[in-house]
Amino acid sequence: MGSDEQIDPLHQVTKYCGNITDYCQTYLKDLAYKEDKEEHYGKPMLWIGMYIALASLFCNLAMVADLLHGLRNRKLWFPCNYFTLNAASLTVIAVAIKLPNDLTNLMPSHVDRTAKLGSLSFMCTMMANLLPSLATLESKELVSNMIALGILVITLVVNVCIQINTGVLSYNTSEEHFKIEVGYTQLGVLLTGPKFIATIYVAMLLMLLIIYACSSLATLKTKQILESKYQAAHQTALKDLELPQKGRLTVEKLKQHVRNYWIMAGTGSPQFITVCSATTSASGVICLISTALHVYIIIPYHTKDMKEYDTDYKWSMLVILIIQFIGVILGTLAPISRCFAALSFKLSEKWIRNHIKVFNVESYWTQKLYDWKQRSIPIPFSSPSRRGKIVIENIKILFLSICIEFLETVVVACKMIAVIPLLFLICVSYCWKRLKAMFSSSRSVLVKNPEHQGKGDSLYVLQLEDDTEFAERTLKGISKSVNRLIQNAEKKQPNNLIKLLKGSRGFEGVEKFDSPLVPSLRSEEYVNCWSLPLVTLTAIAISFRNISKNTVDGLLSGVSEGLFYVTRVEESLNATDDHEYIQKVAKTLWFEVEIRSKWLGNKLPKPEKTAGQILQCLRDTSRNMVTKVGSMKNDDSKYRSISANSMYRITETLLRSYHENIDRVSQEDLLALLSSMIADILAACLTNLPLLITTKCHAKEIEKREASVHEAAQILGQTAQIITNLKDRELPHLNEDELAFIDKWRANLKHP
């Protein structure tokens, strides 16, 4: 055998090993390159995690704001004022629950898995908190927001189910990394593993979504029922308000009127009715279960587990976990409180018997579906044949019939769930009564006073069902709340305004501030309003430098407080297009006068001059300004022209009233005249306060009634003294609706 033949196998082996080495080097280089790229692509994940934490924090703050608002107003059913269902909140929620929507990132450590599962609990908590806000939405908003929420929840559920099947949730899971209650057995791992817990959360999310759908359908019908009953009670309230002489409503009469509408707005509030429903109680129970489960899984088996986070989110996972855990704990308070509050509102022996014996489904739950069932489906021009129409109609009827049966089943299930907190509440109530009986010195302490609620109050209670009634303490609490609101408002009297009004002895200033003998510089006429002459007169008054700063500040404060109520009179009683524009002019001008001490860019006060010289300077400046902007047609020129024309007419009126004696008039005397005119105009406008309060009590939109009555009660409390002081003044012979217009006053005062 030749030497070449002996070396050849060795050469082949060496060559083969060299190829393997080259392949391994190439593979290792590719692997290192991929790891470097993955590390590079994973760098932004930390900041994405912080973005998720920030969105979660916003949700927490909104829920806490609702908690504080409910506690401050003693509404333990916690209405949704800040955390409501809308496009903005849904967007923030979508960011906050990004973790369970992440299909690819493995969650190997305890912190990682708990944060992802905690986001599901956080979503359950937020949905339970948002439920009453459905009642604040109009029909179109309700449909669009429900569709958006449904897409969000279903997408979340599908993504979680995918992760359950792919094993992303349970990657690197062992008994040592997750708390096990049933020991190290296969059943224990199954019942406490991430897959099983995620499945429970998915079921709760779907239950909450179904509850949302049922509540939305009920809301559409309950608003119609409440509106019908509100209109009947509204007519009763108007008859109760009728007096022999208009414009002479006393403070006590107004308080009773506000009280009536407060009861109507409180018991007829869509949010309040939603909170009292079985679905809200069921959502509270589901939220509590979700929270308990989250508290259970967040406790690590080893303390060191809380320091491990192995995903690209890094330490931001711990931040997300902490923020969302706080949100879950705090967010559970409102749903649970609503659950017990809803039961306590109607807690009586009769109601308990009816609730436990028969789980009937009220008509308003399914009425909307029945209405849709009776309607025909609109078919376009290319309509099918008669047989096709019959098939479509039968399919529609079958589908809605199934939906009705399903909805009734859900409502009955919610009522059965609500029995759990009901039994707890009965036990607490029984124990409380026993404690009161043990420690009370007299049996009379336990006797209820049936006279605290007059028969008149019951006329204004709005109920969905005629055979149901609120518990006695519920109406007592509603009545106390409005009394407390008015009393708190009475402590915030506008003292500067009251002091300013003391300078008014009649309404002469309404007539004399603007003489009809002074020609208008504007070719087009415009209507007048209460606020524009007040602002112009105040601008003139603060132009006097010889007046003490305290006097000027007192006048500014008094006018500022007065304009607060004047503006509300104008917005509610002068709601025409022409008046609204003049009112906007006055608002803009007042900001410049009060904050910047300027009038249309001219600095106030003027240099050292006499009162007459100041008036002449203001008159000439305003006249030149009207002439200058007269040919312009933009909004700014119109605003400046109206403001300048008002200044010209008022200053020219003052100059003509003094004739040649204007140079001998001191700044103090002219300020006294201006203050008197301002006080007269304010007094004339504020005689409309009773009409303003009664108008505020009644709002057309059902969603705005509670806030409107709240504002009416505050205005009544703050202006009670002013109403009393102006009550005995003789008013011009005008109709009640004409008293709100300054032009009507001026015309009547000139020609009684």
GROMACS .gro file of C-alpha atoms in nm, residues 521 599-600 602 615-629 640-641 643-649 651-652:
model
   30
  521LEU     CA    1  -7.090  10.584   1.716
  599TRP     CA    2  -5.889   9.879   2.906
  600LEU     CA    3  -5.845   9.766   2.543
  602ASN     CA    4  -5.473  10.126   2.757
  615LEU     CA    5  -6.352  11.119   3.163
  616GLN     CA    6  -6.262  11.333   2.863
  617CYS     CA    7  -5.951  11.126   2.793
  618LEU     CA    8  -6.147  10.800   2.806
  619ARG     CA    9  -6.421  10.947   2.588
  620ASP     CA   10  -6.178  11.072   2.322
  621THR     CA   11  -5.981  10.746   2.324
  622SER     CA   12  -6.295  10.537   2.282
  623ARG     CA   13  -6.435  10.765   2.009
  624ASN     CA   14  -6.113  10.748   1.808
  625MET     CA   15  -6.105  10.372   1.852
  626VAL     CA   16  -6.458  10.325   1.719
  627THR     CA   17  -6.379  10.543   1.418
  628LYS     CA   18  -6.053  10.359   1.352
  629VAL     CA   19  -6.197  10.006   1.358
  640ARG     CA   20  -6.311   9.658   2.027
  641SER     CA   21  -6.585   9.858   1.858
  643SER     CA   22  -6.636   9.791   2.405
  644ALA     CA   23  -6.526  10.136   2.290
  645ASN     CA   24  -6.881  10.241   2.201
  646SER     CA   25  -6.997  10.144   2.550
  647MET     CA   26  -6.715  10.349   2.706
  648TYR     CA   27  -6.793  10.647   2.483
  649ARG     CA   28  -7.164  10.653   2.565
  651THR     CA   29  -6.834  10.880   2.966
  652GLU     CA   30  -7.025  11.123   2.742
   0.00000   0.00000   0.00000
